[in-house]
XYZ file of C-alpha atoms in Angstrom:
713
model
C -36.258 42.587 25.222
C -33.075 40.950 23.963
C -31.656 37.915 25.809
C -28.468 39.759 26.686
C -27.275 43.317 25.464
C -23.516 43.296 24.742
C -22.754 46.544 23.403
C -19.858 45.501 21.561
C -21.984 43.985 18.899
C -23.672 47.255 18.026
C -20.289 48.978 17.113
C -19.329 46.472 14.475
C -20.169 47.037 10.773
C -22.377 44.214 9.285
C -19.871 43.082 6.616
C -16.799 43.352 9.133
C -18.491 41.147 11.550
C -19.105 38.516 8.917
C -15.490 38.710 7.617
C -14.022 38.537 11.255
C -16.314 35.428 11.794
C -15.147 33.767 8.493
C -11.536 34.484 9.168
C -11.769 33.288 12.822
C -13.293 30.035 11.820
C -10.707 29.528 8.965
C -7.913 29.996 11.163
C -9.151 27.811 14.038
C -10.318 24.977 11.791
C -6.900 25.030 9.863
C -5.012 25.054 13.211
C -6.884 22.076 14.714
C -6.814 20.081 11.347
C -3.211 21.058 10.434
C -1.858 17.694 11.230
C -4.277 15.768 9.046
C -2.989 16.669 5.640
C -0.775 13.595 5.290
C -2.893 11.095 7.283
C -3.007 7.835 5.447
C -5.842 5.994 3.815
C -8.144 4.067 6.184
C -10.654 1.138 6.245
C -13.333 1.980 3.543
C -11.160 4.384 1.814
C -9.656 1.428 0.010
C -12.770 -0.299 -1.509
C -14.465 3.110 -2.024
C -11.513 5.102 -3.489
C -7.980 3.717 -3.869
C -8.984 0.345 -5.082
C -12.064 1.671 -7.160
C -11.184 1.948 -10.765
C -14.508 4.009 -11.489
C -13.056 6.912 -9.543
C -9.508 6.861 -11.167
C -10.234 9.620 -13.498
C -7.336 10.135 -15.907
C -8.961 11.854 -18.936
C -11.532 14.645 -18.488
C -14.374 13.276 -20.816
C -18.208 12.825 -20.264
C -17.809 9.172 -20.672
C -15.233 8.956 -17.879
C -17.158 11.436 -15.508
C -20.235 9.421 -15.895
C -18.527 6.428 -14.733
C -17.982 8.025 -11.407
C -21.637 8.071 -10.843
C -21.714 4.381 -10.743
C -18.724 3.736 -8.324
C -20.258 1.263 -5.969
C -18.254 -1.791 -6.751
C -20.878 -4.137 -5.129
C -23.621 -2.669 -7.341
C -21.769 -1.223 -10.290
C -24.984 -0.840 -12.408
C -26.560 1.594 -10.109
C -26.109 5.362 -9.383
C -24.177 5.814 -5.970
C -23.742 9.103 -4.244
C -22.762 10.896 -7.413
C -21.772 14.246 -6.036
C -19.476 12.835 -3.478
C -17.964 10.347 -5.987
C -17.341 12.919 -8.654
C -15.366 14.952 -5.993
C -13.160 12.031 -5.212
C -12.592 11.398 -8.989
C -11.631 15.012 -9.371
C -9.147 14.584 -6.517
C -7.708 11.677 -8.221
C -7.444 13.581 -11.545
C -5.351 16.306 -9.912
C -3.259 14.364 -7.392
C -3.670 10.540 -7.893
C -3.502 8.779 -4.568
C -1.706 11.310 -2.685
C -3.723 11.983 0.309
C -2.850 15.544 0.724
C -5.344 16.845 -1.727
C -8.302 14.797 -0.445
C -7.627 16.136 3.085
C -7.364 19.712 1.956
C -10.812 19.277 0.114
C -12.263 17.677 3.322
C -11.081 20.553 5.445
C -12.338 23.046 2.987
C -15.762 21.316 3.016
C -15.881 21.539 6.767
C -14.914 25.244 6.718
C -17.596 26.019 4.235
C -20.203 24.014 6.283
C -19.222 26.019 9.428
C -19.547 29.475 7.401
C -23.102 28.326 6.094
C -24.113 27.193 9.593
C -23.069 30.557 11.083
C -24.953 32.558 8.326
C -28.030 30.336 9.024
C -28.071 30.658 12.626
C -27.318 34.461 12.467
C -30.129 35.170 9.992
C -32.464 32.916 11.819
C -31.791 34.954 15.027
C -32.826 38.040 13.041
C -36.148 36.679 11.720
C -39.119 38.796 12.764
C -40.298 36.242 15.408
C -36.847 35.979 16.815
C -35.153 39.357 16.425
C -36.645 41.199 19.509
C -35.434 38.471 21.789
C -32.176 37.199 20.070
C -31.281 39.941 17.458
C -29.036 42.193 19.671
C -26.757 39.091 20.296
C -27.312 37.098 17.049
C -23.804 37.504 16.030
C -22.342 36.248 19.219
C -24.727 33.358 19.494
C -24.342 32.402 15.824
C -20.493 32.559 15.954
C -20.106 30.783 19.330
C -22.333 27.969 18.359
C -20.798 27.553 14.838
C -17.415 27.468 16.368
C -18.434 24.925 19.105
C -19.866 22.656 16.413
C -16.872 23.033 14.066
C -14.144 22.216 16.556
C -15.886 19.420 18.442
C -13.603 16.216 18.399
C -16.674 13.976 17.440
C -16.337 15.741 13.756
C -12.975 14.246 13.268
C -14.410 10.914 11.762
C -16.362 13.003 9.198
C -13.405 15.118 8.198
C -10.097 13.261 8.640
C -11.557 9.926 7.476
C -11.386 10.690 3.800
C -14.263 8.560 2.549
C -16.563 10.256 5.085
C -16.511 13.310 2.832
C -19.909 11.688 1.900
C -21.171 12.763 5.239
C -19.547 16.234 5.575
C -20.422 17.076 1.938
C -23.969 16.056 2.487
C -23.712 18.288 5.666
C -22.301 21.316 3.813
C -25.136 21.244 1.174
C -27.720 20.412 3.706
C -27.104 23.568 5.774
C -26.580 25.631 2.560
C -29.983 24.502 1.307
C -31.531 25.631 4.749
C -29.756 28.972 4.513
C -31.058 29.565 0.843
C -34.499 28.538 1.903
C -34.355 31.121 4.853
C -33.184 33.757 2.469
C -35.783 32.917 -0.169
C -38.598 32.899 2.407
C -37.810 36.548 3.589
C -37.109 37.977 0.100
C -39.548 40.554 -1.030
C -38.882 40.315 -4.820
C -40.596 37.474 -6.521
C -37.608 36.901 -9.067
C -35.080 36.768 -6.186
C -37.348 34.495 -4.084
C -37.784 31.932 -6.909
C -33.960 32.077 -7.571
C -33.114 31.211 -4.094
C -35.720 28.572 -3.704
C -34.369 27.074 -7.027
C -30.795 27.115 -5.719
C -32.184 25.701 -2.374
C -33.581 22.710 -4.396
C -30.303 22.279 -6.217
C -28.417 22.172 -2.887
C -30.755 19.763 -1.538
C -30.286 17.484 -4.495
C -26.500 17.760 -4.191
C -26.828 16.926 -0.252
C -28.859 13.832 -1.259
C -26.247 13.053 -4.135
C -23.502 13.000 -1.379
C -25.369 10.772 1.064
C -28.871 9.609 1.258
C -29.826 10.603 4.697
C -30.099 14.262 3.317
C -33.615 13.075 2.242
C -34.751 14.698 5.592
C -34.132 18.256 4.273
C -37.830 18.852 3.335
C -38.995 17.753 6.799
C -36.309 19.951 8.515
C -37.463 22.908 6.307
C -41.102 22.275 7.222
C -40.563 22.291 10.820
C -38.279 25.280 10.595
C -40.850 27.306 8.740
C -43.659 26.171 11.185
C -41.780 26.976 14.375
C -39.594 29.874 13.506
C -41.335 31.629 10.762
C -45.159 31.139 10.975
C -45.194 30.173 14.647
C -47.289 27.700 16.446
C -50.954 28.609 16.491
C -53.960 26.411 16.310
C -54.605 27.890 12.715
C -51.135 27.287 11.442
C -51.268 23.754 12.790
C -54.470 23.006 10.888
C -53.087 24.771 7.883
C -49.817 22.832 7.794
C -51.280 19.408 8.653
C -51.854 18.672 4.927
C -48.548 19.965 4.009
C -46.783 17.833 6.754
C -48.716 14.750 5.445
C -47.508 15.398 2.004
C -43.909 16.059 2.846
C -43.768 12.981 4.923
C -45.468 10.899 2.160
C -43.164 12.408 -0.483
C -40.112 11.348 1.670
C -41.350 7.894 2.114
C -42.308 7.621 -1.509
C -39.083 9.199 -2.703
C -36.891 7.098 -0.277
C -38.732 3.949 -1.602
C -38.497 4.709 -5.264
C -34.744 5.497 -4.830
C -34.082 2.380 -2.972
C -35.822 0.112 -5.252
C -34.998 2.045 -8.626
C -31.425 2.960 -8.084
C -30.199 -0.135 -6.122
C -30.528 -3.795 -6.783
C -32.805 -4.235 -3.849
C -36.241 -5.874 -4.198
C -39.180 -5.713 -1.768
C -38.420 -9.169 -0.567
C -34.695 -8.516 0.028
C -34.929 -5.575 2.575
C -35.294 -7.961 5.620
C -32.952 -10.556 3.979
C -30.262 -8.019 4.408
C -30.447 -8.754 8.090
C -29.248 -12.318 7.484
C -25.666 -11.010 7.733
C -26.472 -8.953 10.840
C -26.402 -10.347 14.521
C -29.551 -8.449 15.422
C -33.034 -8.189 14.122
C -34.705 -4.987 13.032
C -36.544 -4.768 16.313
C -33.290 -5.342 18.138
C -31.550 -2.564 16.001
C -34.264 -0.204 16.738
C -34.134 -0.748 20.363
C -30.261 -0.569 20.476
C -30.555 2.856 18.648
C -32.166 4.497 21.641
C -29.197 3.824 23.661
C -26.870 4.679 20.752
C -28.396 8.201 20.497
C -28.030 8.783 24.088
C -24.361 7.805 23.752
C -24.040 10.216 20.868
C -25.373 13.102 23.020
C -22.917 12.292 25.834
C -19.993 12.174 23.232
C -20.918 15.499 21.896
C -21.176 17.111 25.320
C -18.162 15.162 26.740
C -15.975 14.336 23.646
C -12.742 13.129 25.481
C -10.295 11.313 23.318
C -10.475 8.346 25.491
C -14.298 7.961 24.293
C -13.736 8.378 20.626
C -13.085 5.406 18.405
C -13.673 4.196 14.760
C -15.180 1.031 16.336
C -17.517 1.071 19.474
C -18.418 -1.955 21.566
C -22.160 -1.709 22.328
C -24.369 -4.390 23.674
C -27.301 -5.221 21.468
C -30.656 -4.455 23.009
C -32.688 -7.783 23.084
C -35.798 -6.156 24.860
C -36.747 -3.016 26.618
C -35.287 -4.253 29.756
C -32.403 -6.166 28.345
C -30.182 -4.126 29.185
C -32.215 -1.809 31.443
C -30.696 1.216 30.009
C -32.749 0.600 26.734
C -36.044 1.686 28.502
C -34.185 4.539 30.325
C -32.927 5.781 27.009
C -36.310 5.462 25.323
C -37.883 7.432 28.158
C -35.143 10.287 27.958
C -35.724 10.525 24.159
C -39.463 10.752 24.543
C -38.951 13.306 27.332
C -36.849 15.499 24.729
C -39.452 15.107 22.131
C -42.307 15.972 24.531
C -40.340 18.747 26.043
C -39.562 20.080 22.555
C -43.417 20.153 21.685
C -44.138 21.760 24.965
C -41.695 24.522 24.439
C -42.421 25.038 20.566
C -44.665 27.931 21.196
C -42.381 29.881 23.928
C -38.869 28.650 22.841
C -39.293 27.600 19.247
C -35.503 28.031 18.519
C -34.605 25.612 21.331
C -37.499 23.218 20.290
C -36.384 23.217 16.744
C -32.782 22.655 17.680
C -33.661 19.471 19.625
C -36.030 18.182 17.083
C -33.420 18.753 14.368
C -30.972 16.538 16.053
C -33.517 13.705 16.657
C -35.031 14.037 13.133
C -31.730 13.839 11.405
C -30.756 10.585 13.215
C -34.017 8.852 12.053
C -32.519 7.387 8.866
C -29.413 5.795 10.342
C -31.018 5.050 13.753
C -34.173 3.213 12.666
C -34.662 -0.336 11.113
C -32.291 0.078 8.183
C -29.913 -2.783 8.147
C -26.805 -0.738 8.801
C -24.060 -1.171 11.388
C -24.906 0.031 14.736
C -22.832 3.029 15.550
C -20.440 5.485 13.912
C -19.339 8.935 15.094
C -19.674 10.552 11.560
C -23.406 10.081 11.670
C -23.679 13.021 13.936
C -22.237 15.664 11.431
C -25.542 16.896 10.406
C -27.747 16.104 13.387
C -25.164 18.137 15.642
C -25.342 21.178 13.484
C -27.788 23.135 15.810
C -26.777 21.192 18.985
C -24.862 24.123 20.318
C -27.224 26.912 19.596
C -29.228 26.550 22.924
C -25.977 26.025 24.669
C -24.608 29.334 23.223
C -27.899 31.027 24.302
C -27.529 29.790 27.719
C -24.016 30.819 28.035
C -24.858 34.349 26.922
C -27.848 34.322 29.215
C -25.456 33.519 32.182
C -23.169 36.357 31.277
C -26.269 38.743 31.395
C -27.660 37.133 34.476
C -24.464 38.133 36.393
C -24.150 41.469 34.809
C -23.985 42.946 38.292
C -21.069 40.614 39.218
C -18.231 41.250 36.913
C -16.150 38.498 38.554
C -18.710 35.912 37.614
C -18.822 37.203 34.060
C -15.033 36.919 33.821
C -15.307 33.317 35.182
C -17.936 32.387 32.664
C -16.118 34.065 29.677
C -12.856 32.383 30.800
C -14.577 29.153 30.970
C -16.153 29.503 27.499
C -12.479 30.294 26.241
C -11.091 27.214 28.124
C -13.738 25.008 26.478
C -12.884 26.305 23.159
C -9.116 25.817 23.616
C -9.774 22.482 25.293
C -11.960 21.065 22.527
C -9.613 22.481 19.838
C -6.655 20.787 21.464
C -8.588 17.579 21.826
C -9.517 17.610 18.143
C -5.866 18.321 17.203
C -4.731 15.449 19.369
C -7.436 13.126 18.004
C -6.235 13.674 14.535
C -2.894 12.154 15.475
C -4.743 8.922 15.941
C -5.753 9.000 12.251
C -2.157 9.283 11.246
C -1.654 5.695 10.071
C -3.840 2.512 9.949
C -1.720 1.253 12.656
C -2.102 4.112 15.012
C -5.932 4.087 14.300
C -6.594 0.469 15.040
C -4.147 0.311 18.044
C -6.471 3.004 19.516
C -9.505 1.037 18.937
C -7.890 -2.221 20.125
C -6.749 -0.518 23.268
C -10.214 0.979 24.050
C -12.015 -2.071 23.104
C -9.789 -5.141 23.596
C -12.655 -7.701 23.311
C -13.873 -6.337 19.822
C -13.054 -8.200 16.845
C -12.870 -5.620 14.110
C -9.931 -3.562 15.630
C -7.813 -6.661 16.122
C -8.562 -7.981 12.628
C -7.801 -4.651 10.768
C -4.583 -4.167 12.939
C -3.534 -7.649 11.967
C -4.352 -6.890 8.311
C -2.046 -3.847 8.570
C 0.687 -6.066 9.630
C 0.079 -8.639 7.004
C 0.035 -5.994 4.191
C 3.546 -4.995 5.497
C 4.802 -8.672 5.444
C 4.922 -8.768 9.259
C 3.631 -12.329 9.002
C 4.235 -13.471 12.620
C 2.454 -10.388 14.119
C -0.376 -10.790 11.666
C -0.929 -14.490 12.367
C -0.831 -13.831 16.196
C -3.416 -10.976 15.741
C -5.644 -12.903 13.335
C -5.727 -15.934 15.723
C -6.609 -13.631 18.668
C -9.416 -11.986 16.649
C -11.117 -15.262 16.040
C -11.825 -15.493 19.705
C -13.264 -11.790 20.123
C -16.796 -10.554 19.755
C -18.135 -9.623 16.442
C -21.061 -7.128 16.514
C -21.349 -5.786 12.921
C -21.872 -8.970 10.694
C -22.226 -12.621 11.467
C -19.459 -13.362 8.816
C -16.778 -10.915 10.002
C -14.567 -13.830 11.202
C -14.951 -15.638 8.040
C -12.605 -13.002 6.462
C -10.091 -13.505 9.401
C -10.077 -17.178 8.789
C -9.722 -16.574 5.011
C -6.844 -14.081 5.692
C -5.021 -16.783 7.775
C -5.591 -19.407 4.894
C -3.832 -16.989 2.517
C -0.869 -16.487 4.832
C -0.291 -20.125 5.425
C -0.839 -20.956 1.735
C 1.999 -18.436 0.826
C 4.119 -20.241 3.422
C 3.401 -23.387 1.666
C 1.644 -24.857 4.802
C -1.268 -26.216 2.731
C -2.930 -28.254 5.470
C -3.223 -25.382 7.731
C -4.419 -23.218 4.874
C -6.988 -25.714 3.940
C -8.237 -25.765 7.592
C -8.767 -21.995 7.844
C -10.407 -22.065 4.544
C -12.966 -24.515 5.497
C -13.535 -22.591 8.839
C -14.211 -19.497 6.591
C -16.860 -21.650 4.508
C -18.646 -22.716 7.578
C -19.222 -19.077 8.535
C -19.797 -17.855 4.874
C -20.378 -20.329 2.230
C -20.104 -17.726 -0.345
C -17.147 -15.664 0.967
C -15.387 -14.113 -2.033
C -12.223 -15.953 -3.070
C -12.614 -18.770 -0.646
C -13.689 -21.624 -3.008
C -11.284 -20.420 -5.578
C -8.377 -20.559 -3.059
C -9.539 -23.859 -1.712
C -9.407 -25.127 -5.435
C -5.807 -23.812 -5.820
C -4.742 -25.897 -2.787
C -6.481 -29.038 -4.059
C -4.944 -28.554 -7.400
C -1.495 -28.386 -5.914
C -1.997 -31.287 -3.405
C -4.555 -33.785 -4.421
C -4.255 -33.569 -8.308
C -7.775 -34.546 -8.343
C -9.629 -32.844 -11.184
C -12.965 -33.594 -9.968
C -12.540 -32.018 -6.562
C -10.951 -29.089 -8.131
C -13.637 -28.781 -10.650
C -16.314 -28.905 -7.811
C -14.785 -26.102 -5.769
C -14.389 -23.914 -8.904
C -18.032 -24.429 -9.805
C -18.959 -23.268 -6.286
C -16.679 -20.194 -6.800
C -18.300 -19.217 -10.168
C -21.722 -19.792 -8.722
C -21.131 -17.575 -5.685
C -19.667 -14.813 -7.777
C -20.092 -14.996 -11.576
C -18.406 -11.686 -11.980
C -15.107 -12.666 -10.596
C -12.226 -13.076 -13.024
C -10.022 -15.685 -11.253
C -12.430 -18.694 -10.792
C -13.265 -18.479 -14.584
C -9.474 -18.279 -15.358
C -8.682 -21.169 -13.119
C -11.757 -23.133 -14.400
C -10.549 -22.517 -17.881
C -6.927 -23.899 -17.567
C -8.256 -26.834 -15.371
C -10.538 -27.797 -18.250
C -7.760 -27.480 -20.930
C -5.512 -29.558 -18.946
C -8.309 -32.145 -18.471
C -8.613 -32.606 -22.262
C -11.785 -30.455 -22.447
C -10.101 -27.617 -24.535
C -13.104 -26.055 -26.073
C -14.906 -25.675 -22.679
C -11.671 -24.235 -21.248
C -11.187 -21.731 -23.943
C -14.826 -20.587 -23.329
C -14.164 -20.090 -19.621
C -10.939 -18.224 -20.382
C -12.764 -15.985 -22.667
C -15.245 -15.216 -19.925
C -12.353 -14.247 -17.635
C -10.916 -12.077 -20.386
C -14.226 -10.144 -20.656
C -14.146 -9.323 -17.021
C -10.456 -8.330 -17.033
C -8.975 -7.887 -20.642
C -5.595 -6.898 -19.574
C -4.977 -9.837 -17.088
C -1.603 -11.327 -18.113
C -1.914 -14.650 -16.383
C -5.269 -15.361 -18.206
C -3.863 -14.193 -21.497
C -1.008 -16.713 -21.071
C -3.363 -19.505 -20.256
C -5.601 -18.668 -23.357
C -2.417 -18.797 -25.571
C -1.629 -22.226 -23.891
C -5.159 -23.299 -24.798
C -4.762 -22.362 -28.414
C -1.415 -24.224 -28.544
C -3.248 -27.253 -27.169
C -6.046 -26.793 -29.759
C -3.577 -26.450 -32.750
C -4.022 -22.774 -33.276
C -0.416 -21.384 -33.058
C -1.379 -18.054 -34.875
C -4.120 -17.276 -32.234
C -1.711 -18.303 -29.400
C 1.007 -16.013 -30.797
C -1.351 -13.063 -30.765
C -2.015 -13.829 -26.929
C 1.676 -13.829 -26.133
C 2.385 -10.841 -28.303
C -0.390 -8.844 -26.411
C 1.330 -9.834 -23.044
C 4.650 -8.353 -24.468
C 2.906 -5.038 -25.353
C 1.920 -4.769 -21.618
C 5.133 -6.060 -20.230
C 8.228 -6.151 -22.666
C 10.291 -8.141 -20.133
C 7.704 -11.045 -19.585
C 10.108 -13.957 -20.007
C 7.359 -16.754 -20.158
C 5.853 -15.023 -23.165
C 9.266 -15.220 -24.942
C 9.593 -18.895 -24.245
C 6.020 -19.697 -25.473
C 6.547 -17.688 -28.696
C 9.851 -19.594 -29.245
C 7.865 -22.908 -28.740
C 5.336 -21.782 -31.225
C 8.021 -20.846 -33.849
C 9.988 -23.966 -33.357
C 7.056 -26.272 -33.544
C 5.861 -24.341 -36.735
C 9.415 -24.962 -38.338
C 10.595 -21.531 -38.182
C 13.768 -22.496 -36.275
C 15.530 -19.264 -36.921
C 12.868 -17.120 -35.618
C 12.680 -19.252 -32.531
C 16.435 -18.883 -32.068
C 16.334 -15.043 -32.462
C 13.261 -14.758 -29.960
C 15.472 -16.677 -27.553
C 18.544 -14.526 -28.268
C 16.187 -11.482 -27.159
C 15.166 -13.500 -24.244
C 18.838 -13.761 -23.148
C 19.485 -10.031 -23.824
C 16.858 -9.323 -21.181
C 18.013 -11.863 -18.773
C 21.378 -10.260 -18.941
C 23.740 -11.873 -16.305
C 20.804 -13.363 -14.262
C 21.007 -16.849 -13.246
C 18.636 -18.812 -15.515
C 18.860 -22.212 -13.662
C 16.346 -21.456 -10.921
C 13.737 -19.882 -13.462
C 14.091 -22.695 -15.828
C 13.755 -25.473 -13.134
C 10.498 -23.565 -11.851
C 9.094 -24.276 -15.266
C 10.213 -27.711 -15.666
C 8.851 -28.810 -12.247
C 5.016 -28.472 -12.868
C 3.370 -28.400 -9.354
C -0.381 -27.884 -9.958
C -3.109 -28.706 -12.029
C -3.574 -25.020 -12.567
C -0.074 -24.235 -13.563
C 1.152 -24.103 -17.243
C 4.696 -23.996 -18.693
C 6.234 -23.904 -21.990
C 7.394 -27.295 -23.564
C 10.847 -26.986 -22.273
C 11.982 -30.265 -24.076
C 11.333 -28.422 -27.389
C 12.779 -25.178 -26.315
C 15.907 -26.158 -24.364
C 17.931 -27.205 -27.626
C 17.104 -23.881 -29.264
C 18.004 -22.134 -26.102
C 21.384 -23.741 -26.130
C 21.922 -22.538 -29.738
C 20.913 -19.107 -28.694
C 23.559 -19.184 -25.949
C 26.102 -20.281 -28.539
C 25.165 -17.567 -30.783
C 25.507 -14.973 -27.972
C 28.849 -16.656 -26.989
C 30.124 -16.334 -30.585
C 28.899 -12.813 -30.880
C 30.741 -11.956 -27.661
C 34.053 -13.505 -28.925
C 33.753 -11.669 -32.162
C 33.226 -8.374 -30.525
C 35.932 -9.096 -28.134
C 38.331 -9.905 -30.866
C 37.309 -6.717 -32.595
C 38.096 -4.687 -29.653
C 41.457 -6.291 -29.021
C 42.463 -5.717 -32.730
C 41.367 -2.219 -32.524
C 43.397 -1.604 -29.488
C 46.519 -3.219 -30.907
C 46.230 -1.046 -34.087
C 46.048 2.076 -31.918
C 49.134 1.053 -30.137
């Protein structure tokens, strides 16, 4: 007996039903995400995409494509989500940093995920064990559940937030893998069966290559097969116990091998990653019970006022601190026990509930991740609305004798769809700019550090210095729940602002605050060394800070460059050249380091090597005035007076009518141990001659023009 018999389904051709579903989903998804295509880059987009040279694909070669597989800048020697990163690189190849193309692909991925979800649910409901009960209304249930999933506002973080394509792409391949498995499982021909299973495996690998939490696919497929294809019987449970054990062991082994083979992690380092977290593994696990319950409430009641990129959630210190921890645990245990109890009578509802919890296991366990993000629900929520759709259609059938109630229920479903679609559309306005996104979070969680810090960074990037300072100083007094060292970056950014304002003492104070929180914060020791070089002129103190900078991050170019020029000016020229060469190995195109290396070669008495450095600078920037002056110095010192003068004539041609005095005064007044400048006493006389030559040429040209004009008259 079917759950409900809506005669309208029987009149539709199979292919037409699917085409209608596809077109309906496309129109609705495009409508509610139509205001996202020009939304800006946000938060993790920058380190992962816009500031990530590994993804800036400009030439379509295997070498460049392979680089995209190693796109994690914190761990550049290891493979990192290659499927998702390759898609970003292809976006860059087509449209650079224009966000339109990235958003278009993200929406297309979401549409395909919705299509595969619809097909998966539809064909699941027509399995032999399901068809009698759900088959007559499989189309309505599948379309309604896929639609409710696709339009839910909680999905905006996985779609409109560009970098979270990693989550949505994993979801698309995840559900495709399950659909292909289903088709393979019911296929009758052996060749077709193995083709579909092969494609299922490829899709699973692509899901895992988009985001690692897709490692749960084998366990999801196992439960699906057991509950919905084989059915729960004593014999099937005995038969599948070994398979389950092997799958669980395989997932654990595969995850461990991946973690320790394709990352820089060591067995001893897993728990050391918690050193930066304000919670222990046990506290994170306890907190996740409440987080999952919060996720459920967000999916059911996804009001815009409850959605945010940052959430303020208290850390659970024990089962009773706060008391909602044990209540959440009891609720989740109840869901698991209820799902097991219903596994024989209601296998579809049981599987949908277990699927939700199972796919939260990776990100809601003891892994040292941040506590809460909405995009983590993209895969787990895929089957969340199947029981809801079944319940709504059951209600319509139940009131078949009361047409008014059927109209009310149908109208309510329509209003929910319209309301959720509108809420998603409105939520996407929040993602329009970094300012609108972080204002939204700061308004919802005024005591949370991250929104205030990132809003201040937005203002700082736009040179709204006063607003940035006020925001950063306020952020220092707010709660940080993600990392112990979060506020170190706030202090560091304040130090940078005050350094640019030439308020060195304030800058130094904030740098020292940052060091107290994070002694190895990238850039802080280097920047402190720059201040000391400008104020104390003490070689030893500057050298000590630069040593700390290179010890903390040996792969950073700037400390090596600063150390190199410090040693050169200290008289340790060979050591300085060695450091400058290290800096050049890290960034071969860095013009300030090239200039410093040229300066070092001059000090060592190697004018030929020095001139090569300055000519390299001019190949990158034909209007680099300092390079011209250094070349003139080299030619003049080498006795080639004429070439020095012609170089400076070229220099004056570039300057045109610009006022040279401020530029030259800046070179003459050396302010720091780390600053270099050409030998102006040697250059100025030659520059004066170049001026005279330019003036003589001007007078000659002027006389020629006047004579020509008189002749014409």
